[in-house]
């Protein structure tokens, strides 16, 4: 009889412990879900529910092989955007509980809305599916995409007739491009390779495999030291210009309320990176050191004029003519020159 009482008591304790563990996990899950859209900023302290903290002997957060017991949003562990983590809780009852979560990190300061004025319009060939867009002097270099239609072209601003056209194989889908000295570097979408061309003749010099760190090539620019690529996420990949298959560093981009996934065409100008976001009528101004989005252009009106017949004809071309910005898009009939106010 006594033995049965002891067994019964142990079973009750086990049930209580199990229920308490469920309460901890459910409470932590509810907290994480409530914070996922609200997000955090660097320096914020995670204010976990009392159900969790009062019943935990220790709490840590792991990021794959990294782990910390400091519940502060520290840039040593977190980056802008989605951070996939696991909470590890050792309870006072001796159990170890794990809870997966997504912690979103945003910038502390809102992006400045940058005002502008359209000062000039130029013709653009509406057959060109623009992926990369550059200008030197009055000469435009353009990478056009789509399978069986990809090409690299060179023409004078104000005309639509190419000076030189370099057609690419039918299986190639061209993407962003950048000028480095007398060469043009170009990415491909899903072909896993990039090309290097002679800037004057547009003849191919060489090709290189895309880095393993990203699977798709989207935008490309050059900051005077490194090539900078993106892959449709919120990451900027700094590449060794002498070996573009090598990633020197990765800088995630963050906004005040948005993660800005699907960053696309890129342009470096006066210490900042300008980037459009696929299928959005905006261009971001990004600090390349921190990844913080410090400004934003709203080109809704211009974009609506050019996408009314096809929603895929999105804004996707950024270049600078002096300090004035040139912008165009996929199959747009115009290039717009704007002055920043």
CSV table of C-alpha atoms in Angstrom, one decimal:
chain,number,residue,atom,x,y,z
A,1,UNK,CA,0.0,0.0,0.0
A,2,UNK,CA,2.8,2.4,1.0
A,3,UNK,CA,4.7,1.6,-2.2
A,4,UNK,CA,1.6,2.4,-4.3
A,5,UNK,CA,1.2,5.8,-2.5
A,6,UNK,CA,4.8,6.6,-3.3
A,7,UNK,CA,4.4,5.6,-7.0
A,8,UNK,CA,1.2,7.6,-7.2
A,9,UNK,CA,2.8,10.7,-5.6
A,10,UNK,CA,5.7,10.4,-8.1
A,11,UNK,CA,3.3,10.2,-11.0
A,12,UNK,CA,1.5,13.4,-9.8
A,13,UNK,CA,4.9,15.2,-9.5
A,14,UNK,CA,5.8,14.0,-13.0
A,15,UNK,CA,2.4,15.3,-14.3
A,16,UNK,CA,2.9,18.6,-12.6
A,17,UNK,CA,6.4,18.9,-14.0
A,18,UNK,CA,5.2,18.0,-17.5
A,19,UNK,CA,2.4,20.6,-17.3
A,20,UNK,CA,4.8,23.3,-16.1
A,21,UNK,CA,7.2,22.5,-18.9
A,22,UNK,CA,4.3,22.9,-21.4
A,23,UNK,CA,3.4,26.2,-19.8
A,24,UNK,CA,7.0,27.5,-20.2
A,25,UNK,CA,7.2,26.5,-23.8
A,26,UNK,CA,3.7,27.9,-24.6
A,27,UNK,CA,4.5,31.1,-22.9
A,28,UNK,CA,7.8,31.5,-24.7
A,29,UNK,CA,6.1,30.6,-28.0
A,30,UNK,CA,3.4,33.2,-27.5
A,31,UNK,CA,6.0,35.9,-26.6
A,32,UNK,CA,8.1,35.1,-29.7
A,33,UNK,CA,5.1,35.2,-32.0
A,34,UNK,CA,4.1,38.6,-30.6
A,35,UNK,CA,7.5,40.0,-31.1
A,36,UNK,CA,8.2,38.6,-34.6
A,37,UNK,CA,6.4,41.4,-36.4
A,38,UNK,CA,7.3,44.1,-33.9
A,39,UNK,CA,11.0,43.2,-33.9
A,40,UNK,CA,14.0,44.4,-32.0
A,41,UNK,CA,16.8,46.9,-32.3
A,42,UNK,CA,20.5,46.4,-31.4
A,43,UNK,CA,20.9,46.9,-27.7
A,44,UNK,CA,17.4,45.8,-26.8
A,45,UNK,CA,17.0,43.3,-23.9
A,46,UNK,CA,14.7,40.4,-24.4
A,47,UNK,CA,11.9,40.7,-21.8
A,48,UNK,CA,10.9,37.1,-21.5
A,49,UNK,CA,7.7,36.2,-19.7
A,50,UNK,CA,7.8,35.5,-15.9
A,51,UNK,CA,6.5,32.0,-16.6
A,52,UNK,CA,9.8,31.4,-18.3
A,53,UNK,CA,12.3,33.4,-16.2
A,54,UNK,CA,10.9,32.3,-12.8
A,55,UNK,CA,11.0,28.7,-13.6
A,56,UNK,CA,14.4,28.7,-15.4
A,57,UNK,CA,17.7,27.9,-13.8
A,58,UNK,CA,19.4,29.2,-17.0
A,59,UNK,CA,18.5,30.5,-20.5
A,60,UNK,CA,20.6,30.7,-23.6
A,61,UNK,CA,20.2,31.3,-27.3
A,62,UNK,CA,22.0,29.3,-29.9
A,63,UNK,CA,22.6,30.2,-33.5
A,64,UNK,CA,23.9,27.0,-35.0
A,65,UNK,CA,27.3,26.5,-33.5
A,66,UNK,CA,27.2,29.9,-31.6
A,67,UNK,CA,25.5,30.3,-28.3
A,68,UNK,CA,25.1,33.1,-25.7
A,69,UNK,CA,23.4,33.5,-22.4
A,70,UNK,CA,23.2,37.3,-22.7
A,71,UNK,CA,19.6,38.1,-23.7
A,72,UNK,CA,20.6,41.3,-25.4
A,73,UNK,CA,20.3,41.9,-29.2
A,74,UNK,CA,24.1,42.1,-29.7
A,75,UNK,CA,25.5,42.6,-33.3
A,76,UNK,CA,28.2,39.9,-32.4
A,77,UNK,CA,25.4,37.4,-32.7
A,78,UNK,CA,22.5,39.0,-34.5
A,79,UNK,CA,22.2,40.6,-37.9
A,80,UNK,CA,19.5,42.8,-39.5
A,81,UNK,CA,16.5,40.8,-40.7
A,82,UNK,CA,15.5,37.3,-39.8
A,83,UNK,CA,17.6,35.5,-37.2
A,84,UNK,CA,16.7,31.8,-36.8
A,85,UNK,CA,17.6,30.9,-33.3
A,86,UNK,CA,16.8,28.3,-30.6
A,87,UNK,CA,16.1,29.1,-27.0
A,88,UNK,CA,17.6,26.6,-24.6
A,89,UNK,CA,16.0,26.5,-21.1
A,90,UNK,CA,17.3,24.5,-18.2
A,91,UNK,CA,14.4,24.4,-15.7
A,92,UNK,CA,14.6,24.4,-11.9
A,93,UNK,CA,13.1,20.9,-12.1
A,94,UNK,CA,16.2,19.7,-14.0
A,95,UNK,CA,14.6,19.5,-17.5
A,96,UNK,CA,16.1,21.0,-20.7
A,97,UNK,CA,13.6,22.6,-23.0
A,98,UNK,CA,14.2,23.9,-26.5
A,99,UNK,CA,12.1,26.4,-28.5
A,100,UNK,CA,12.9,27.5,-32.1
A,101,UNK,CA,12.1,31.1,-32.9
A,102,UNK,CA,12.7,33.9,-35.5
A,103,UNK,CA,14.0,37.1,-34.1
A,104,UNK,CA,13.7,40.1,-36.4
A,105,UNK,CA,16.2,43.0,-36.0
A,106,UNK,CA,15.4,46.4,-37.4
A,107,UNK,CA,17.3,49.7,-37.5
A,108,UNK,CA,16.8,52.2,-34.6
A,109,UNK,CA,16.2,55.2,-36.9
A,110,UNK,CA,13.5,55.5,-39.6
A,111,UNK,CA,14.6,55.9,-43.2
A,112,UNK,CA,14.6,59.5,-44.4
A,113,UNK,CA,12.1,60.1,-47.2
A,114,UNK,CA,14.2,61.6,-50.0
A,115,UNK,CA,12.4,64.2,-52.2
A,116,UNK,CA,13.4,64.6,-55.9
A,117,UNK,CA,12.4,66.3,-59.2
A,118,UNK,CA,12.4,64.8,-62.7
A,119,UNK,CA,14.5,67.2,-64.8
A,120,UNK,CA,14.8,65.2,-68.1
A,121,UNK,CA,13.5,62.2,-69.9
A,122,UNK,CA,15.4,60.1,-72.5
A,123,UNK,CA,14.1,57.3,-74.8
A,124,UNK,CA,14.8,53.7,-73.9
A,125,UNK,CA,14.2,50.6,-76.0
A,126,UNK,CA,11.0,49.0,-74.6
A,127,UNK,CA,12.2,45.5,-75.7
A,128,UNK,CA,15.1,45.5,-73.2
A,129,UNK,CA,14.5,43.5,-70.0
A,130,UNK,CA,16.9,45.6,-67.9
A,131,UNK,CA,18.9,43.8,-65.2
A,132,UNK,CA,22.0,45.9,-65.0
A,133,UNK,CA,22.3,49.6,-65.9
A,134,UNK,CA,25.5,51.8,-65.9
A,135,UNK,CA,26.7,55.1,-67.4
A,136,UNK,CA,30.1,56.5,-68.0
A,137,UNK,CA,30.1,60.0,-69.4
A,138,UNK,CA,27.3,59.8,-72.0
A,139,UNK,CA,27.7,56.1,-72.7
A,140,UNK,CA,25.2,53.6,-71.2
A,141,UNK,CA,26.1,50.0,-70.6
A,142,UNK,CA,23.1,47.7,-70.1
A,143,UNK,CA,22.7,44.1,-69.2
A,144,UNK,CA,19.4,42.7,-70.4
A,145,UNK,CA,17.9,39.4,-69.1
A,146,UNK,CA,15.6,36.5,-70.0
A,147,UNK,CA,16.6,33.2,-71.5
A,148,UNK,CA,17.1,33.3,-75.3
A,149,UNK,CA,17.2,37.1,-75.2
A,150,UNK,CA,20.1,38.0,-72.8
A,151,UNK,CA,22.6,40.5,-74.0
A,152,UNK,CA,25.1,43.2,-73.0
A,153,UNK,CA,24.8,46.4,-75.0
A,154,UNK,CA,26.4,49.8,-75.2
A,155,UNK,CA,24.7,52.9,-76.5
A,156,UNK,CA,24.7,56.7,-76.2
A,157,UNK,CA,22.3,58.3,-73.7
A,158,UNK,CA,19.4,59.8,-75.7
A,159,UNK,CA,19.4,57.1,-78.4
A,160,UNK,CA,18.0,53.6,-78.5
A,161,UNK,CA,20.4,52.2,-81.1
A,162,UNK,CA,23.3,50.1,-79.6
A,163,UNK,CA,26.8,50.9,-80.6
A,164,UNK,CA,27.8,47.3,-79.7
A,165,UNK,CA,25.7,44.3,-78.9
A,166,UNK,CA,27.0,41.1,-77.3
A,167,UNK,CA,24.4,38.4,-77.5
A,168,UNK,CA,24.6,35.6,-75.0
A,169,UNK,CA,23.9,31.9,-75.3
A,170,UNK,CA,20.2,30.9,-75.2
A,171,UNK,CA,20.5,29.2,-71.8
A,172,UNK,CA,22.0,32.3,-70.1
A,173,UNK,CA,19.8,34.6,-68.1
A,174,UNK,CA,21.9,37.8,-67.6
A,175,UNK,CA,21.7,39.9,-64.4
A,176,UNK,CA,23.5,42.8,-62.8
A,177,UNK,CA,26.8,44.3,-64.1
A,178,UNK,CA,29.5,46.6,-62.9
A,179,UNK,CA,32.4,48.5,-64.4
A,180,UNK,CA,35.9,48.0,-63.0
A,181,UNK,CA,38.5,49.9,-64.9
A,182,UNK,CA,38.4,48.7,-68.5
A,183,UNK,CA,36.3,45.6,-67.7
A,184,UNK,CA,32.7,44.9,-67.1
A,185,UNK,CA,31.7,42.2,-64.7
A,186,UNK,CA,28.3,40.5,-65.1
A,187,UNK,CA,26.2,38.1,-63.0
A,188,UNK,CA,23.8,35.4,-64.2
A,189,UNK,CA,20.5,34.5,-62.6
A,190,UNK,CA,20.6,30.7,-62.0
A,191,UNK,CA,23.5,29.7,-64.3
A,192,UNK,CA,25.9,29.8,-61.3
A,193,UNK,CA,28.5,31.7,-63.4
A,194,UNK,CA,29.6,35.3,-64.0
A,195,UNK,CA,31.4,36.9,-66.9
A,196,UNK,CA,34.2,39.4,-67.5
A,197,UNK,CA,34.1,41.5,-70.7
A,198,UNK,CA,36.3,44.1,-72.3
A,199,UNK,CA,34.5,47.4,-71.7
A,200,UNK,CA,35.4,48.8,-75.1
A,201,UNK,CA,34.6,45.9,-77.4
A,202,UNK,CA,32.2,43.9,-75.1
A,203,UNK,CA,34.1,40.8,-76.0
A,204,UNK,CA,34.2,38.1,-73.2
A,205,UNK,CA,37.6,37.8,-71.5
A,206,UNK,CA,36.8,35.2,-68.9
A,207,UNK,CA,34.1,33.7,-66.7
A,208,UNK,CA,34.0,32.6,-63.0
A,209,UNK,CA,31.8,30.5,-60.8
A,210,UNK,CA,29.5,32.4,-58.5
A,211,UNK,CA,30.4,32.0,-54.8
A,212,UNK,CA,28.8,29.1,-52.9
A,213,UNK,CA,27.4,31.6,-50.4
A,214,UNK,CA,24.7,32.6,-52.7
A,215,UNK,CA,22.8,30.6,-55.3
A,216,UNK,CA,21.4,33.3,-57.6
A,217,UNK,CA,23.0,36.4,-59.1
A,218,UNK,CA,20.8,39.6,-59.0
A,219,UNK,CA,22.4,43.0,-58.7
A,220,UNK,CA,26.1,44.0,-58.9
A,221,UNK,CA,28.1,47.2,-58.3
A,222,UNK,CA,31.6,48.3,-57.4
A,223,UNK,CA,32.8,50.5,-54.6
A,224,UNK,CA,36.3,51.1,-55.8
A,225,UNK,CA,37.7,48.1,-53.8
A,226,UNK,CA,35.2,45.3,-53.9
A,227,UNK,CA,32.4,44.1,-56.2
A,228,UNK,CA,29.1,44.1,-54.3
A,229,UNK,CA,26.5,41.5,-55.2
A,230,UNK,CA,23.0,40.5,-54.0
A,231,UNK,CA,21.0,37.4,-54.4
A,232,UNK,CA,17.4,38.5,-53.9
A,233,UNK,CA,17.7,38.3,-50.1
A,234,UNK,CA,18.5,41.3,-47.8
A,235,UNK,CA,22.3,40.4,-48.0
A,236,UNK,CA,25.0,42.3,-49.7
A,237,UNK,CA,28.0,40.2,-50.6
A,238,UNK,CA,31.4,41.9,-51.0
A,239,UNK,CA,33.5,40.0,-53.5
A,240,UNK,CA,37.2,40.1,-54.2
A,241,UNK,CA,37.5,41.9,-57.5
A,242,UNK,CA,40.6,39.8,-58.4
A,243,UNK,CA,38.7,36.6,-57.5
A,244,UNK,CA,34.9,37.2,-57.7
A,245,UNK,CA,34.2,33.7,-56.5
A,246,UNK,CA,35.5,34.7,-53.1
A,247,UNK,CA,33.2,36.5,-50.6
A,248,UNK,CA,35.2,39.0,-48.5
A,249,UNK,CA,32.3,39.8,-46.2
A,250,UNK,CA,28.5,39.7,-46.0
A,251,UNK,CA,26.5,42.7,-44.8
A,252,UNK,CA,22.7,42.2,-44.2
A,253,UNK,CA,20.5,45.2,-44.9
A,254,UNK,CA,18.0,46.5,-42.4
A,255,UNK,CA,15.1,49.0,-42.3
A,256,UNK,CA,13.1,50.6,-39.5
A,257,UNK,CA,10.0,48.4,-40.1
A,258,UNK,CA,11.0,46.3,-43.1
A,259,UNK,CA,13.6,43.6,-43.7
A,260,UNK,CA,13.8,44.5,-47.4
A,261,UNK,CA,14.2,41.0,-48.8
A,262,UNK,CA,14.6,40.9,-52.6
A,263,UNK,CA,17.1,43.7,-53.0
A,264,UNK,CA,17.9,43.8,-56.7
A,265,UNK,CA,19.7,46.3,-58.9
A,266,UNK,CA,22.6,48.1,-57.2
A,267,UNK,CA,24.6,51.3,-57.7
A,268,UNK,CA,27.4,52.7,-55.5
A,269,UNK,CA,27.7,56.5,-55.4
A,270,UNK,CA,29.5,58.8,-53.0
A,271,UNK,CA,29.8,56.3,-50.1
A,272,UNK,CA,26.3,54.8,-50.3
A,273,UNK,CA,24.7,51.9,-52.0
A,274,UNK,CA,21.4,52.6,-53.9
A,275,UNK,CA,19.2,49.5,-54.4
A,276,UNK,CA,15.8,48.9,-55.7
A,277,UNK,CA,13.5,46.2,-54.2
A,278,UNK,CA,12.0,43.8,-56.7
A,279,UNK,CA,8.3,44.6,-57.4
A,280,UNK,CA,8.4,47.7,-55.2
A,281,UNK,CA,8.4,51.3,-56.5
A,282,UNK,CA,11.2,52.3,-54.2
A,283,UNK,CA,15.0,52.8,-54.2
A,284,UNK,CA,16.9,52.5,-50.9
A,285,UNK,CA,20.0,54.5,-49.8
A,286,UNK,CA,22.1,52.1,-47.7
A,287,UNK,CA,25.1,52.5,-45.5
A,288,UNK,CA,27.5,49.8,-46.9
A,289,UNK,CA,29.4,49.5,-43.6
A,290,UNK,CA,26.4,48.9,-41.3
A,291,UNK,CA,23.8,47.8,-43.7
A,292,UNK,CA,21.4,50.4,-42.3
A,293,UNK,CA,18.9,51.9,-44.7
A,294,UNK,CA,19.2,55.6,-44.2
A,295,UNK,CA,17.0,56.9,-46.9
A,296,UNK,CA,14.3,55.9,-49.4
A,297,UNK,CA,13.0,57.3,-52.7
A,298,UNK,CA,9.3,56.7,-53.6
A,299,UNK,CA,8.8,56.3,-57.4
A,300,UNK,CA,5.3,55.1,-57.3
A,301,UNK,CA,4.0,57.4,-60.0
A,302,UNK,CA,6.8,56.7,-62.4
A,303,UNK,CA,6.5,53.0,-61.8
A,304,UNK,CA,2.7,52.9,-62.2
A,305,UNK,CA,3.1,54.6,-65.6
A,306,UNK,CA,5.4,51.8,-66.8
A,307,UNK,CA,3.8,48.7,-65.2
A,308,UNK,CA,0.2,49.3,-66.2
A,309,UNK,CA,0.4,46.9,-69.1
A,310,UNK,CA,2.6,44.3,-67.4
A,311,UNK,CA,3.3,44.0,-63.6
A,312,UNK,CA,6.6,42.3,-64.3
A,313,UNK,CA,8.0,45.5,-66.0
A,314,UNK,CA,9.3,46.7,-62.7
A,315,UNK,CA,11.7,49.5,-61.7
A,316,UNK,CA,15.2,48.0,-62.2
A,317,UNK,CA,17.8,50.4,-63.3
A,318,UNK,CA,19.9,52.9,-61.3
A,319,UNK,CA,22.9,54.9,-62.5
A,320,UNK,CA,24.4,58.3,-61.7
A,321,UNK,CA,25.1,61.1,-64.1
A,322,UNK,CA,27.1,63.4,-61.9
A,323,UNK,CA,25.0,63.7,-58.8
A,324,UNK,CA,21.7,63.3,-60.7
A,325,UNK,CA,20.2,59.8,-60.7
A,326,UNK,CA,19.1,58.0,-63.8
A,327,UNK,CA,16.4,55.3,-63.5
A,328,UNK,CA,14.6,53.0,-65.8
A,329,UNK,CA,13.1,49.5,-65.7
A,330,UNK,CA,12.3,46.3,-67.4
A,331,UNK,CA,10.9,47.1,-70.9
A,332,UNK,CA,10.4,50.8,-70.0
A,333,UNK,CA,10.3,53.2,-72.9
A,334,UNK,CA,12.0,56.0,-70.9
A,335,UNK,CA,15.0,56.8,-68.8
A,336,UNK,CA,14.3,59.4,-66.2
A,337,UNK,CA,16.9,61.9,-64.9
A,338,UNK,CA,16.1,63.2,-61.4
A,339,UNK,CA,17.7,65.7,-59.1
A,340,UNK,CA,17.7,65.1,-55.4
A,341,UNK,CA,16.2,68.0,-53.5
